[in-house]
Short mmCIF file of the C-alpha atoms (twelve columns), coordinates in Angstrom:
data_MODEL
# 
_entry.id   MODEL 
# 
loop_
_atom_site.group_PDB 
_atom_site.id 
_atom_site.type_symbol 
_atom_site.label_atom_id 
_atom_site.label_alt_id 
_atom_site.label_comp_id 
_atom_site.label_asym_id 
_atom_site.label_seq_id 
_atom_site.Cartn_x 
_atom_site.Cartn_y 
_atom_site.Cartn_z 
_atom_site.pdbx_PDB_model_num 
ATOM 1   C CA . UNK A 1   18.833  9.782   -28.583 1 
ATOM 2   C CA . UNK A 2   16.023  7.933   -26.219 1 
ATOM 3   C CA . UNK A 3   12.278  8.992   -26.025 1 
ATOM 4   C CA . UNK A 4   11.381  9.314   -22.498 1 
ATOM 5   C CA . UNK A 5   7.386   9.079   -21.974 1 
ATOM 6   C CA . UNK A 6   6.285   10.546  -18.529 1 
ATOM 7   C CA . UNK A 7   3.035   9.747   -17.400 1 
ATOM 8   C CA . UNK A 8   3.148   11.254  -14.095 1 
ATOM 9   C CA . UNK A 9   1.319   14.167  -12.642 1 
ATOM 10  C CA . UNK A 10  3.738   16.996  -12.169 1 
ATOM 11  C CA . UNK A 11  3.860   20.619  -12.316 1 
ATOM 12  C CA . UNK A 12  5.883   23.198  -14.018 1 
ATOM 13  C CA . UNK A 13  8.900   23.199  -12.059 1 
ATOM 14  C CA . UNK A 14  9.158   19.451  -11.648 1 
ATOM 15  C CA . UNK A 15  9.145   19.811  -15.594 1 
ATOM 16  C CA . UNK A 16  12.062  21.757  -16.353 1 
ATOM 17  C CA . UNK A 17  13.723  19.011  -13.457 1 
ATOM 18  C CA . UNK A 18  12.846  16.436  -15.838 1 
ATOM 19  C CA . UNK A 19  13.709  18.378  -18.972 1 
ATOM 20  C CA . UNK A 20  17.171  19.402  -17.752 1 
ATOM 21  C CA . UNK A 21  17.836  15.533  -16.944 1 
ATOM 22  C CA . UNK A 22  16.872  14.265  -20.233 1 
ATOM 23  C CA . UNK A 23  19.239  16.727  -21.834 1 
ATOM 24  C CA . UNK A 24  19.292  16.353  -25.390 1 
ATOM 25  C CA . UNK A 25  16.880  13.309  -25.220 1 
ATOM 26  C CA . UNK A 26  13.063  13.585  -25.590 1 
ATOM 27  C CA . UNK A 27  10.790  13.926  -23.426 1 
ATOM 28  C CA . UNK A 28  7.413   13.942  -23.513 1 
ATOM 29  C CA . UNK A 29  4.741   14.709  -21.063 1 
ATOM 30  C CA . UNK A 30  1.128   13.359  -21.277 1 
ATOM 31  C CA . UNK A 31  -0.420  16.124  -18.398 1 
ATOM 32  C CA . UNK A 32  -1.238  19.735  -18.445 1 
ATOM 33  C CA . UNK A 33  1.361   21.087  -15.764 1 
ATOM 34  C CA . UNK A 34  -1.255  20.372  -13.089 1 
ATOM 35  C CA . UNK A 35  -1.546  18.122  -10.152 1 
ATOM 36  C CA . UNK A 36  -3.652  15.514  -12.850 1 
ATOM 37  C CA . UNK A 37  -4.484  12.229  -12.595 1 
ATOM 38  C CA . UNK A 38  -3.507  10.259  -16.367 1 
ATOM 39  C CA . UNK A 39  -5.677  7.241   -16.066 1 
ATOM 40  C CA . UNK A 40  -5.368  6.153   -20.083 1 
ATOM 41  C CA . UNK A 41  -3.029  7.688   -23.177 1 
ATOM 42  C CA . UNK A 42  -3.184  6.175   -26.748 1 
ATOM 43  C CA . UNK A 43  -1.171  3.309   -26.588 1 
ATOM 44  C CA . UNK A 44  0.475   4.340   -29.755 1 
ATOM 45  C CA . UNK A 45  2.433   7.299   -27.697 1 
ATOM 46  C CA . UNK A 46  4.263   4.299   -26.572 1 
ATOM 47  C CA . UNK A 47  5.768   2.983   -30.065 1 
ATOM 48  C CA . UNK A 48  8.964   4.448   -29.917 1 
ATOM 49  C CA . UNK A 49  9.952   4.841   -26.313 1 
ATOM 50  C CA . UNK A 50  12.780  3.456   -24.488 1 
ATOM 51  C CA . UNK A 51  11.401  4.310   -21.108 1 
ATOM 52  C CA . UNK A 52  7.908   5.138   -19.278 1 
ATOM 53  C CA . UNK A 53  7.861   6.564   -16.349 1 
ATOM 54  C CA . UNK A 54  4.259   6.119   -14.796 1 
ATOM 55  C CA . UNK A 55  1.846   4.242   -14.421 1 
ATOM 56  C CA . UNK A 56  0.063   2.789   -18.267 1 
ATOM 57  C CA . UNK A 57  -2.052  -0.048  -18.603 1 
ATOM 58  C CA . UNK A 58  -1.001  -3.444  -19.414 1 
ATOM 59  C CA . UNK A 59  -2.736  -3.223  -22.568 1 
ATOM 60  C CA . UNK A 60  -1.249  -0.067  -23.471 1 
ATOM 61  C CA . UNK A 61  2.428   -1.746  -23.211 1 
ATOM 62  C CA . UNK A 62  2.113   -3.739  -26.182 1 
ATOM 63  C CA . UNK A 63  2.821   -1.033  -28.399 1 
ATOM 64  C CA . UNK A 64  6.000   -0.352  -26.401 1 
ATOM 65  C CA . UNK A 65  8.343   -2.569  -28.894 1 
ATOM 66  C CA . UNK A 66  11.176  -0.425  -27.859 1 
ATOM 67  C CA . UNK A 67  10.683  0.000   -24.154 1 
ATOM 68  C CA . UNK A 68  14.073  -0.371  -21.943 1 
ATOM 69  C CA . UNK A 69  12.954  1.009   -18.532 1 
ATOM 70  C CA . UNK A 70  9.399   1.216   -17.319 1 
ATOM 71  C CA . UNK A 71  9.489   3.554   -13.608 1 
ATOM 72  C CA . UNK A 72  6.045   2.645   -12.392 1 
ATOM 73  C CA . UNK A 73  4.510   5.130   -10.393 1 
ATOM 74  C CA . UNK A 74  3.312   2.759   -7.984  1 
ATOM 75  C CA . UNK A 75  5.167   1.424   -4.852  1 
ATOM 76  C CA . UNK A 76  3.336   -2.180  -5.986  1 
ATOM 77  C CA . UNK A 77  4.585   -3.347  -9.208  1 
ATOM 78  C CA . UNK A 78  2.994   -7.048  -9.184  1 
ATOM 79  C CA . UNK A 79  0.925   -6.715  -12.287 1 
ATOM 80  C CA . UNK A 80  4.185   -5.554  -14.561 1 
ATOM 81  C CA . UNK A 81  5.802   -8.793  -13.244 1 
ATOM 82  C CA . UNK A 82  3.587   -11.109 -14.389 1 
ATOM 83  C CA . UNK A 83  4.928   -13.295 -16.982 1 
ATOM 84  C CA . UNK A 84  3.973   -12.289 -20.775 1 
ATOM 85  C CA . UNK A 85  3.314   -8.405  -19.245 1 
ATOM 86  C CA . UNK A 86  6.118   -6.513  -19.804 1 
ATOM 87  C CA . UNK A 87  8.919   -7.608  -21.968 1 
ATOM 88  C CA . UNK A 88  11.133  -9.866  -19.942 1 
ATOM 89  C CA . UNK A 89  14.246  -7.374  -20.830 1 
ATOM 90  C CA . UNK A 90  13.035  -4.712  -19.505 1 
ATOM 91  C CA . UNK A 91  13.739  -2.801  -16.750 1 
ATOM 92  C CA . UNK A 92  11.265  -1.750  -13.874 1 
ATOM 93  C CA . UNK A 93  11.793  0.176   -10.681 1 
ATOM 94  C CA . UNK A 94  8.798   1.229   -8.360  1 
ATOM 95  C CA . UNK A 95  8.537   4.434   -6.427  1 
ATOM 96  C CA . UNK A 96  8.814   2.406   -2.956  1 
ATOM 97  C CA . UNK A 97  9.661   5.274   -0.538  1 
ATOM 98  C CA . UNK A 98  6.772   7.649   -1.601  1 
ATOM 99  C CA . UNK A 99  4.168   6.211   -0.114  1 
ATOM 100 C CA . UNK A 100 4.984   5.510   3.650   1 
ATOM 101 C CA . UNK A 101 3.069   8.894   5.320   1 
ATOM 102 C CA . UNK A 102 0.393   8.694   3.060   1 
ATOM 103 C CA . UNK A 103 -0.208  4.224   4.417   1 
ATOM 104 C CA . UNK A 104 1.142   4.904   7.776   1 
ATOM 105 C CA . UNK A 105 -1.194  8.122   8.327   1 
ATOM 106 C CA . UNK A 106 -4.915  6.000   6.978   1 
ATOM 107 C CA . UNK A 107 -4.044  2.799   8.341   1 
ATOM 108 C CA . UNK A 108 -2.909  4.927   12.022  1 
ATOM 109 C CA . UNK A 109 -6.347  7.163   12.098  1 
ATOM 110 C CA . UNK A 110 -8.322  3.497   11.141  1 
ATOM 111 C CA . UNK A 111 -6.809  2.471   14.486  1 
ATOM 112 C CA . UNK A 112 -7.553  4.725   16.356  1 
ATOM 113 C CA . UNK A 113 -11.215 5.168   15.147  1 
ATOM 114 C CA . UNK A 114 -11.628 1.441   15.814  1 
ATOM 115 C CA . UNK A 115 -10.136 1.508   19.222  1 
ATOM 116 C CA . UNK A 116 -12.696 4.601   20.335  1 
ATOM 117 C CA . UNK A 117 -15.437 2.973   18.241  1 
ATOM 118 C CA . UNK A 118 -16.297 5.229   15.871  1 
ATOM 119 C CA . UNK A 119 -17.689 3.462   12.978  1 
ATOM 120 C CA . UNK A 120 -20.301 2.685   15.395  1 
ATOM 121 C CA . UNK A 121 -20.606 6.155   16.950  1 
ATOM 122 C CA . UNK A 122 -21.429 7.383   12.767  1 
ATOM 123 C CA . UNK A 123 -23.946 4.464   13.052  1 
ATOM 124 C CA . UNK A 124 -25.309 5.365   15.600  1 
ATOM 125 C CA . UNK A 125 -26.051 9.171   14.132  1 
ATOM 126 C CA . UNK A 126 -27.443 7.892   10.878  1 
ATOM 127 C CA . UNK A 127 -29.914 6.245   13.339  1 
ATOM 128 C CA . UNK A 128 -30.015 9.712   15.233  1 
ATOM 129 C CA . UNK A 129 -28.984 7.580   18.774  1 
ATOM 130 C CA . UNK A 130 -27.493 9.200   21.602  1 
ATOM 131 C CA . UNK A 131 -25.666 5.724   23.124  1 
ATOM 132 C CA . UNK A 132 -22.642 5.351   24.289  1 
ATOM 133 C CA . UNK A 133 -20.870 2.428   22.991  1 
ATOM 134 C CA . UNK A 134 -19.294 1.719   25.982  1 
ATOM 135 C CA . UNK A 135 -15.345 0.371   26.539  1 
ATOM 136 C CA . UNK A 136 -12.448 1.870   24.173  1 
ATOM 137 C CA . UNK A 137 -8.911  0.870   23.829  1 
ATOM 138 C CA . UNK A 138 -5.261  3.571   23.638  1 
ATOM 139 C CA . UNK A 139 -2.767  2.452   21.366  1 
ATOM 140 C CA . UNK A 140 -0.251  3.997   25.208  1 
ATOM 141 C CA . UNK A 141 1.329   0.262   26.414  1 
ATOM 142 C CA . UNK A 142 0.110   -2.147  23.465  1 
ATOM 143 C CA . UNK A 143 2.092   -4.459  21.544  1 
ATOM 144 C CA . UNK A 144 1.697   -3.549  18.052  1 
ATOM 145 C CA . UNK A 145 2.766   -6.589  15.647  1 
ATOM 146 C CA . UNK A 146 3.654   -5.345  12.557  1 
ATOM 147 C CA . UNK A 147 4.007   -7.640  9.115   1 
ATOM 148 C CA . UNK A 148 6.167   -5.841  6.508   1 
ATOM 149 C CA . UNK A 149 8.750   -3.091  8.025   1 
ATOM 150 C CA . UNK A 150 9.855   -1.057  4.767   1 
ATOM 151 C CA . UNK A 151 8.938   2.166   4.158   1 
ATOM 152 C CA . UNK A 152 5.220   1.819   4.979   1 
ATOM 153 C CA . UNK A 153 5.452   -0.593  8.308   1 
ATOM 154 C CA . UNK A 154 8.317   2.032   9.492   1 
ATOM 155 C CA . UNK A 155 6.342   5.178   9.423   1 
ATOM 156 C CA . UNK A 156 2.971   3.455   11.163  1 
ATOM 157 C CA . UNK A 157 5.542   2.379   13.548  1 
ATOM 158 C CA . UNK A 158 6.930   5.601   14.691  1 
ATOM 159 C CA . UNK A 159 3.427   6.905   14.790  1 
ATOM 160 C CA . UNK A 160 2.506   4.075   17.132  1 
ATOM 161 C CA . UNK A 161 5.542   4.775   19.316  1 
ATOM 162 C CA . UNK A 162 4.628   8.543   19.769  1 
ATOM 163 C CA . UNK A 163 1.351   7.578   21.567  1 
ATOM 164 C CA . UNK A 164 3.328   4.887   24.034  1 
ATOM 165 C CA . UNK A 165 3.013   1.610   22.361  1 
ATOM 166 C CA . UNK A 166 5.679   -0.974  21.650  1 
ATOM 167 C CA . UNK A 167 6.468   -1.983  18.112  1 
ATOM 168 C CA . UNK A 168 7.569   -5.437  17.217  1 
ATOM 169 C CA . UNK A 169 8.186   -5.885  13.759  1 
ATOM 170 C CA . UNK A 170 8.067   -8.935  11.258  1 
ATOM 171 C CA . UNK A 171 10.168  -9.137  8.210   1 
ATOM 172 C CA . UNK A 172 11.948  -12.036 6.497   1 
ATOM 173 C CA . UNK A 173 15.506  -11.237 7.296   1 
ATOM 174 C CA . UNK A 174 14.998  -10.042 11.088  1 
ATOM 175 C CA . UNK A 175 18.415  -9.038  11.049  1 
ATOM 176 C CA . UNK A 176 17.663  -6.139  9.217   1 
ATOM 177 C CA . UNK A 177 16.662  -3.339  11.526  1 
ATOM 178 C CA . UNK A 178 13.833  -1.200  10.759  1 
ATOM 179 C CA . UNK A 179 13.316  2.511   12.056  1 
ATOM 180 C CA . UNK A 180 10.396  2.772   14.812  1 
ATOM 181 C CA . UNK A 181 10.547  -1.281  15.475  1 
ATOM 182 C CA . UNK A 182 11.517  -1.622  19.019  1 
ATOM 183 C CA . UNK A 183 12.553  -5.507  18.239  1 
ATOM 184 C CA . UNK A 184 12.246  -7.758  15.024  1 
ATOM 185 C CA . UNK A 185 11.761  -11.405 14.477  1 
ATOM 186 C CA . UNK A 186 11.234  -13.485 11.633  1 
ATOM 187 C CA . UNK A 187 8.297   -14.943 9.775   1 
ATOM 188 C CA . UNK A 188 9.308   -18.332 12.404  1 
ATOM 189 C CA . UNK A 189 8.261   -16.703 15.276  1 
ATOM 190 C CA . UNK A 190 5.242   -14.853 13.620  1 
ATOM 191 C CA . UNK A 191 2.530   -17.610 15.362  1 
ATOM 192 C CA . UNK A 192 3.338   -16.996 18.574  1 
ATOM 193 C CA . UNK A 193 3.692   -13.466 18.537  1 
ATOM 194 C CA . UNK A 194 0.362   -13.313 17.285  1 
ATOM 195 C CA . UNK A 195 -0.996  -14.243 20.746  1 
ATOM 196 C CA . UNK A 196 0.290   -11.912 22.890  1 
ATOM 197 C CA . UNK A 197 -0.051  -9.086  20.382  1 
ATOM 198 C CA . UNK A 198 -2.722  -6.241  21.002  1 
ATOM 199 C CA . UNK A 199 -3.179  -4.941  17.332  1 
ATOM 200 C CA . UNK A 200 -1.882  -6.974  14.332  1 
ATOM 201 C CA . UNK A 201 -1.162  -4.614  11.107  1 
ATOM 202 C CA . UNK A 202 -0.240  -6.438  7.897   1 
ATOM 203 C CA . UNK A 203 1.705   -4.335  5.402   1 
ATOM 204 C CA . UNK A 204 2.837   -6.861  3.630   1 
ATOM 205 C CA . UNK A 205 3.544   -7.101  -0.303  1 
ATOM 206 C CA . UNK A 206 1.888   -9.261  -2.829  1 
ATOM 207 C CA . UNK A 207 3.739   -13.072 -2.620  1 
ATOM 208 C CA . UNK A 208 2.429   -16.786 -3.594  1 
ATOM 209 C CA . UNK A 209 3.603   -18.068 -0.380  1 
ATOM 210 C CA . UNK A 210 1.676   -15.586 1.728   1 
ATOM 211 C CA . UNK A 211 -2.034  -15.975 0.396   1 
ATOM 212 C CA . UNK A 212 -4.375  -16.761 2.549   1 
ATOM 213 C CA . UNK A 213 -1.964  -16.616 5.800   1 
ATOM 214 C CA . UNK A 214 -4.258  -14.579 7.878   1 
ATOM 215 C CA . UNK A 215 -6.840  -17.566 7.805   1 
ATOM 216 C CA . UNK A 216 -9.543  -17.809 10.460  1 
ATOM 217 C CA . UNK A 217 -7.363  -20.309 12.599  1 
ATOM 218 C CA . UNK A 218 -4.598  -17.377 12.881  1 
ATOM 219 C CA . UNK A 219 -7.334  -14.759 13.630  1 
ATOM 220 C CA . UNK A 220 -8.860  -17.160 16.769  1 
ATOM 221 C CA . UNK A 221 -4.856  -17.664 17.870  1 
ATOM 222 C CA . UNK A 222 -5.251  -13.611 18.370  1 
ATOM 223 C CA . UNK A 223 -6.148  -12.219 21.794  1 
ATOM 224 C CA . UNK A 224 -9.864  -11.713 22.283  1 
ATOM 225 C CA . UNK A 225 -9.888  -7.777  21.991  1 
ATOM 226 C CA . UNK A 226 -7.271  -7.416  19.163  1 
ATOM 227 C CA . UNK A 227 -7.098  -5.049  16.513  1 
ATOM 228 C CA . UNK A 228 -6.707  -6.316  13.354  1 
ATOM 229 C CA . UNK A 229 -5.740  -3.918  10.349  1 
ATOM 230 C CA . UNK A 230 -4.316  -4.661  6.553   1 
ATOM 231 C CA . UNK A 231 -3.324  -2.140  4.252   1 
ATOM 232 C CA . UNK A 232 -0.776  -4.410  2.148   1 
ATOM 233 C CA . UNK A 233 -2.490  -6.709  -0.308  1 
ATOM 234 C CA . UNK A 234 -6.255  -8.060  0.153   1 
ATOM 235 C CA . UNK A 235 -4.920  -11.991 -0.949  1 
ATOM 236 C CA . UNK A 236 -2.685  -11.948 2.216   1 
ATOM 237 C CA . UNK A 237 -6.141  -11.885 4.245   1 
ATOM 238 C CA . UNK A 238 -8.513  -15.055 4.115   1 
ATOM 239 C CA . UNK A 239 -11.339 -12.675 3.643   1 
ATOM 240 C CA . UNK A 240 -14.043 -15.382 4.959   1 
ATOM 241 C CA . UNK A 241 -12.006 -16.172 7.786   1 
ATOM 242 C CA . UNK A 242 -11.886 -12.739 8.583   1 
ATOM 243 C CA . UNK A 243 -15.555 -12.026 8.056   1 
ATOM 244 C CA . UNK A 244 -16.366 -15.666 10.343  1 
ATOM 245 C CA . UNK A 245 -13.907 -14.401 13.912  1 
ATOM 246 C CA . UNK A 246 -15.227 -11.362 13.824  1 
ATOM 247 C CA . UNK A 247 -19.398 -12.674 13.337  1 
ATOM 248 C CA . UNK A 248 -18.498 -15.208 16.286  1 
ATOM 249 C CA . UNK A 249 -17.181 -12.273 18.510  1 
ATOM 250 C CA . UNK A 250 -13.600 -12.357 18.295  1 
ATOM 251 C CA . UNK A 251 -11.281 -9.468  18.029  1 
ATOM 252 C CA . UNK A 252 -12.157 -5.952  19.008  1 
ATOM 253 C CA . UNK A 253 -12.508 -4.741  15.440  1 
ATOM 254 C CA . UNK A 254 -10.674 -4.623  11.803  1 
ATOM 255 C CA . UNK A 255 -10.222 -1.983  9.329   1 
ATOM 256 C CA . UNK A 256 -9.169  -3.200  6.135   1 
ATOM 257 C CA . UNK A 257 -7.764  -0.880  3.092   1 
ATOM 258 C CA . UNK A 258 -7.068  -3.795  0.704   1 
ATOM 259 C CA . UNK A 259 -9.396  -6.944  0.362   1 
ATOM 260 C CA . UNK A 260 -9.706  -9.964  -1.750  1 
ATOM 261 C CA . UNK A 261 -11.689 -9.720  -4.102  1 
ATOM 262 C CA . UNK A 262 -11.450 -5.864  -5.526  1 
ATOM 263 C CA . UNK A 263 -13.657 -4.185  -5.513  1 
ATOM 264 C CA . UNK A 264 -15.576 -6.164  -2.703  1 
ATOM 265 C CA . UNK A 265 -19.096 -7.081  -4.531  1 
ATOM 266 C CA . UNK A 266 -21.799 -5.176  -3.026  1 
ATOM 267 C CA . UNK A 267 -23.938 -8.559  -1.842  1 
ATOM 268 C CA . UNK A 268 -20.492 -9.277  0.062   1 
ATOM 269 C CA . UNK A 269 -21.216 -9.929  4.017   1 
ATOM 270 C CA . UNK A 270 -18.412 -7.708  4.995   1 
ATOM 271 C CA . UNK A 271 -20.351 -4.369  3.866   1 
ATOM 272 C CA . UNK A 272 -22.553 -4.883  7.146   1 
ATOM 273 C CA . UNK A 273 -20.248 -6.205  9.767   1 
ATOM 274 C CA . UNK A 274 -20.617 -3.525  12.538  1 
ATOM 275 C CA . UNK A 275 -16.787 -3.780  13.738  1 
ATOM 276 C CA . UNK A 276 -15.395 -3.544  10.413  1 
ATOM 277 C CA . UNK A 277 -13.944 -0.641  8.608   1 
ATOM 278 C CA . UNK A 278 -13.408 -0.588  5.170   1 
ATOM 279 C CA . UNK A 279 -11.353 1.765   2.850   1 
ATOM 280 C CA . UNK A 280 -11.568 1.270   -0.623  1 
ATOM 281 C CA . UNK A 281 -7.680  0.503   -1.390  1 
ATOM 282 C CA . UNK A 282 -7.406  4.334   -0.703  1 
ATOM 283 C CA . UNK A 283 -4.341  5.000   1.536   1 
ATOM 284 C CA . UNK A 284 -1.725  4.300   -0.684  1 
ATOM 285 C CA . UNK A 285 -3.214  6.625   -3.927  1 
ATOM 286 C CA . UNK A 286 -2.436  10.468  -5.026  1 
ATOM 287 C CA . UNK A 287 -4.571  12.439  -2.229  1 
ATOM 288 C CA . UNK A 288 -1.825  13.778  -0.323  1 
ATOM 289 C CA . UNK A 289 0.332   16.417  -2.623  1 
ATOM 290 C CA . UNK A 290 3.547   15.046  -1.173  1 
ATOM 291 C CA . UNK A 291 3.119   11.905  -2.405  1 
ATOM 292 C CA . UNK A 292 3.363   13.021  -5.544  1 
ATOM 293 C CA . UNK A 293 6.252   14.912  -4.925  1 
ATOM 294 C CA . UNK A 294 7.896   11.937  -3.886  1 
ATOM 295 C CA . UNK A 295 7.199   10.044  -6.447  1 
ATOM 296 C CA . UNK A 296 8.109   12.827  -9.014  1 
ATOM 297 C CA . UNK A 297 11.600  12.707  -6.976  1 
ATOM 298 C CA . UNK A 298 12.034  9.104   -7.228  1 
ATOM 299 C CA . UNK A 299 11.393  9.358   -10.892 1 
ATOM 300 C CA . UNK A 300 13.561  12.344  -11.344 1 
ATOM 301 C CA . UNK A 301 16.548  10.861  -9.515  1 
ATOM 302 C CA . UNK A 302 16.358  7.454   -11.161 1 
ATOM 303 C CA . UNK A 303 16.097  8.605   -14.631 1 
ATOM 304 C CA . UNK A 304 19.548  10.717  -14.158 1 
ATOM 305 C CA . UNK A 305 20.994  7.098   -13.065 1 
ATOM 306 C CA . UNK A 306 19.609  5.681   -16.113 1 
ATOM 307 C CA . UNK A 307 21.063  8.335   -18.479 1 
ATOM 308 C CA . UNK A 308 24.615  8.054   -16.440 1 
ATOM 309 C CA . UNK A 309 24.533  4.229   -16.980 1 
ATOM 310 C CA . UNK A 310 24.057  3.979   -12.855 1 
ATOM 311 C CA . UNK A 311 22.568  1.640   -10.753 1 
ATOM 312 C CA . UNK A 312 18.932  1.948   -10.589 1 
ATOM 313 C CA . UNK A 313 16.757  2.214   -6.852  1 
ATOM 314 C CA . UNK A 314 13.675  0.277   -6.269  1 
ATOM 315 C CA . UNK A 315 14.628  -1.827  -9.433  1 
ATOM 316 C CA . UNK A 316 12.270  -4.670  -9.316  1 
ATOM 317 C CA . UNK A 317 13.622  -6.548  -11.899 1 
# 
């Protein structure tokens, strides 16, 4: 018999889902039966389980000697994969797939509130100014360049498509198709794509080779009055080169969801650039009650593969 931990925040009925998988293993839930958040447990819940399912600290994992199969509730699972983190037998699967309306919905309405201004216009009514702002942009006959087409680049780019834009997605192995990506090209052809493209939205996961690549020089190669947006992760961005094109006058405007460092420190320059908007690495959490329904569902259908002896999805390593 395997102790099954589960961290995540689910309700009755999702429960007895769990409970009838686990069959005559145990199961134990760290929650009240409520949509909760579980930020921290005693780490010494973890001492005899063979598998976690959620999201526990780094330093909570120590005491999890036994642990087989760790299903993070996260779509990111960067931090378990560090070396010396997480025993280097063990299993872990993300809940990739759970996340994509919750992403695709922030990073779409950050658009759009750039392209008609709006971080300005809420200036402008802290000040108490009636003043129009002048030009806007629509998303209707743009080239929208998108880095990273999984779940999350997908989803934005159906959303794009419904208002009359055309999607052109970038993803290692452009032979892959992607739903919503009217053509695909690979990370080769990313530079000059960059020019002609009218908003550039980096979804992109966490990888050594990709720090740093937005740098200032890629942001100047951009066109004048394009829209820069990144909800992957903050390293991707050179945050300083971001911060510089836009303080010389280049690109319409940015909104940024992840940023490097987090949190950005207060006395950062960032804070006060007028066509900036920042989110505080919000789009991808638990606000929207689907999300975690999804990632209850991932969870639930992954741990009957791992009782069956199946192949696991999302498996990460």
């Amino acid at each position: 018999m395997q102790k099954i931990v589960c961290l995540l925040e689910i309700n009755e009925e999702e429960k007895a889902a769990f409970r009838e998988a686990a069959g005559e293993n145990e199961i134990v839930f760290i929650n009240s039966g409520k949509r909760e958040f579980v930020s921290s447990v005693s780490g010494e819940l973890f001492a005899d389980a063979d598998v976690i399912i959620g999201q526990p600290k780094r330093s909570e994992l120590k005491y999890a000697k036994k642990l087989k199969w760790l299903q993070a509730r996260a779509s990111g699972v960067d931090n378990y994969l560090e070396p010396g983190k997480v025993g280097e037998d063990v299993i872990i699967t993300s809940a990739t797939g759970a996340y994509g309306v919750s992403v695709a919905e922030q990073v779409f309405a950050q658009m759009l509130g750039i392209m008609k201004r709006l971080p300005q216009y809420r200036d402008n009514q802290r000040a108490a100014l009636w003043r129009d702002q002048g030009d806007a942009l629509s998303p209707e006959g743009m080239n929208i360049l998108i880095f990273g087409t999984g779940d999350l680049g997908s989803t934005f780019a159906r959303y794009c498509k419904a208002f009359g834009a055309h999607t052109i997605g970038i993803r290692r192995d452009p032979s892959r198709p992607a739903d919503g990506i009217d053509e695909m090209h690979g990370m080769d052809e990313a530079d000059e794509l960059l020019k002609s493209a009218d908003v550039v939205c980096s979804l992109l996961p966490h990888s050594d080779d990709m720090i740093g690549y937005f740098s200032y020089e890629r942001f100047m190669s951009m066109k004048q009055n394009a829209v820069f947006l990144n909800a992957g992760r903050g390293p991707v961005v050179d945050t300083m080169g971001l911060y510089r094109a836009l303080e010389e006058g280049h690109l319409f405007g940015a909104g940024i969801d992840t940023v490097d460092p987090e949190p950005l420190p207060q006395e950062h320059p960032l804070w006060k650039q007028p066509r900036l908007s920042i989110t505080p690495h919000s789009a991808g959490g638990d606000h929207l009650d689907s999300t975690l329904s999804k990632v209850a569902a991932i969870a639930l259908e992954n741990l009957k593969h791992y009782l069956a002896g199946e192949p696991l999805i999302n498996r990460k390593r």
